[in-house]
Amino acid sequence: MRNTTYRIACIPGDGIGKEVIPAGREVLQALAASGAGFGFEFTDFGWGGDWYRAHGEMMPANGLDALRGMDAILFGSAGDPQIPDHVTLWGLRLKICQGFDQYANVRPTRILPGIDAPLKRCAPHDLDWVIVRENSEGEYAGVGGRAHQGHPIEVATDVSVMTRAGVERIMRFAFRLAQSRPRKLLTVVTKSNAQRHAMVMWDEIALEVSRAFPDVAWDKELVDACTARMVNRPASLDTLVATNLHADILSDLAAALAGSLGIAPTGNIDPERRYPSMFEPIHGSAFDIMGKGLANPVGTFWSCVMLLEHIGEHEAAARLMAAIEAVTADPALHTRDLGGRATTAEVTAAVCKRLAH
């Protein structure tokens, strides 16, 4: 009989992250207690806005060393109304993503049972996507600067940096992922009509990589046209790969089309498994509802499904996903973002009860 214990780092971060990450931990504990054959050892890290106010940094300078030996990271959100957004993002989430070279950001999207999605002409099975976001360079490489601040000649630059190595590895990851899905269909999102250097290289490398995947059907779509296609022809899409900025925007649109940002998960993956990967809901810190018990924990629970899949516990992942879908199918268990009145605690208890059976 197995007796595996997985070491999980919990970083609630800011706002409702402090509510949904404990809920995710509770669900994982319920899963382990239900005879899954494995357990968890959780370590909590109180990094984020409060840590910044006390220490002048979002996480300790040696924080990555504390995470390095973990099997996975469960992350809440980064964002505090009293701290500039670029400080909270670069000081915590991006510091972990870049420090551990989590270069593949994976965001599955589909309409869960019971969810009233905005696309009224869309059948639930028509919207079943995975968006692969290049997570290490591109528009968020951090290259740029400011000069002559406060003067009429002030200048600021943000440089999009793409390397052949970075584009090749995310394309291979996306083609492999598309190959593993039933439809074997990939859409490469681009903007090479206007961005004639880096995005043209992006297109060229996609073509080169595609030759190693003859069983994957693929097409190319300009990012602006892709937004319309997601709304008007959702069934024509399956797996998408896009740059850091483009996929950041498209994945939020995808989550909204599926019903709510509150249900959307993501994984920041190191496919080579040199470092722990990090899993998080995409909804942000939502300070306007913090502490009111209104946060939707489904995005965190679905992120836990991705975590389980990543560590190889596929049967347990399927059990948790089935419990999530059974709960979303009940309108009485919808939180406010889904038009209901259920609380974070009620949704969490309902999922745990399903896992106990």
GROMACS .gro file of C-alpha atoms in nm, residues 103-106 130-134 166-181 184-189 202 206 209-210 213 216-218 238-242 271:
model
   45
  103TYR     CA    1   0.765   2.893  -1.872
  104ALA     CA    2   0.433   2.729  -1.959
  105ASN     CA    3   0.120   2.889  -1.819
  106VAL     CA    4  -0.173   2.653  -1.882
  130VAL     CA    5  -0.681   2.507  -2.312
  131ILE     CA    6  -0.482   2.827  -2.353
  132VAL     CA    7  -0.105   2.791  -2.335
  133ARG     CA    8   0.064   3.115  -2.238
  134GLU     CA    9   0.435   3.176  -2.283
  166GLY     CA   10   1.187   3.040  -2.555
  167VAL     CA   11   0.953   3.027  -2.853
  168GLU     CA   12   1.060   2.676  -2.956
  169ARG     CA   13   0.999   2.529  -2.612
  170ILE     CA   14   0.653   2.682  -2.569
  171MET     CA   15   0.554   2.575  -2.921
  172ARG     CA   16   0.666   2.218  -2.856
  173PHE     CA   17   0.477   2.217  -2.527
  174ALA     CA   18   0.162   2.345  -2.700
  175PHE     CA   19   0.184   2.098  -2.989
  176ARG     CA   20   0.238   1.809  -2.743
  177LEU     CA   21  -0.061   1.923  -2.538
  178ALA     CA   22  -0.279   1.953  -2.849
  179GLN     CA   23  -0.161   1.608  -2.956
  180SER     CA   24  -0.277   1.464  -2.621
  181ARG     CA   25  -0.631   1.602  -2.657
  184LYS     CA   26  -0.555   1.730  -3.190
  185LEU     CA   27  -0.619   2.090  -3.292
  186LEU     CA   28  -0.395   2.390  -3.220
  187THR     CA   29  -0.441   2.760  -3.295
  188VAL     CA   30  -0.124   2.970  -3.292
  189VAL     CA   31  -0.218   3.326  -3.193
  202TRP     CA   32   0.710   3.333  -3.365
  206ALA     CA   33   0.553   2.747  -3.517
  209VAL     CA   34   0.789   2.281  -3.485
  210SER     CA   35   0.467   2.170  -3.656
  213PHE     CA   36   0.362   1.679  -3.514
  216VAL     CA   37  -0.186   1.785  -3.512
  217ALA     CA   38  -0.402   2.013  -3.727
  218TRP     CA   39  -0.307   2.375  -3.669
  238ASP     CA   40  -0.946   2.370  -2.883
  239THR     CA   41  -0.585   2.435  -2.780
  240LEU     CA   42  -0.436   2.783  -2.825
  241VAL     CA   43  -0.081   2.910  -2.778
  242ALA     CA   44  -0.003   3.279  -2.742
  271PRO     CA   45   0.766   2.101  -1.790
   0.00000   0.00000   0.00000
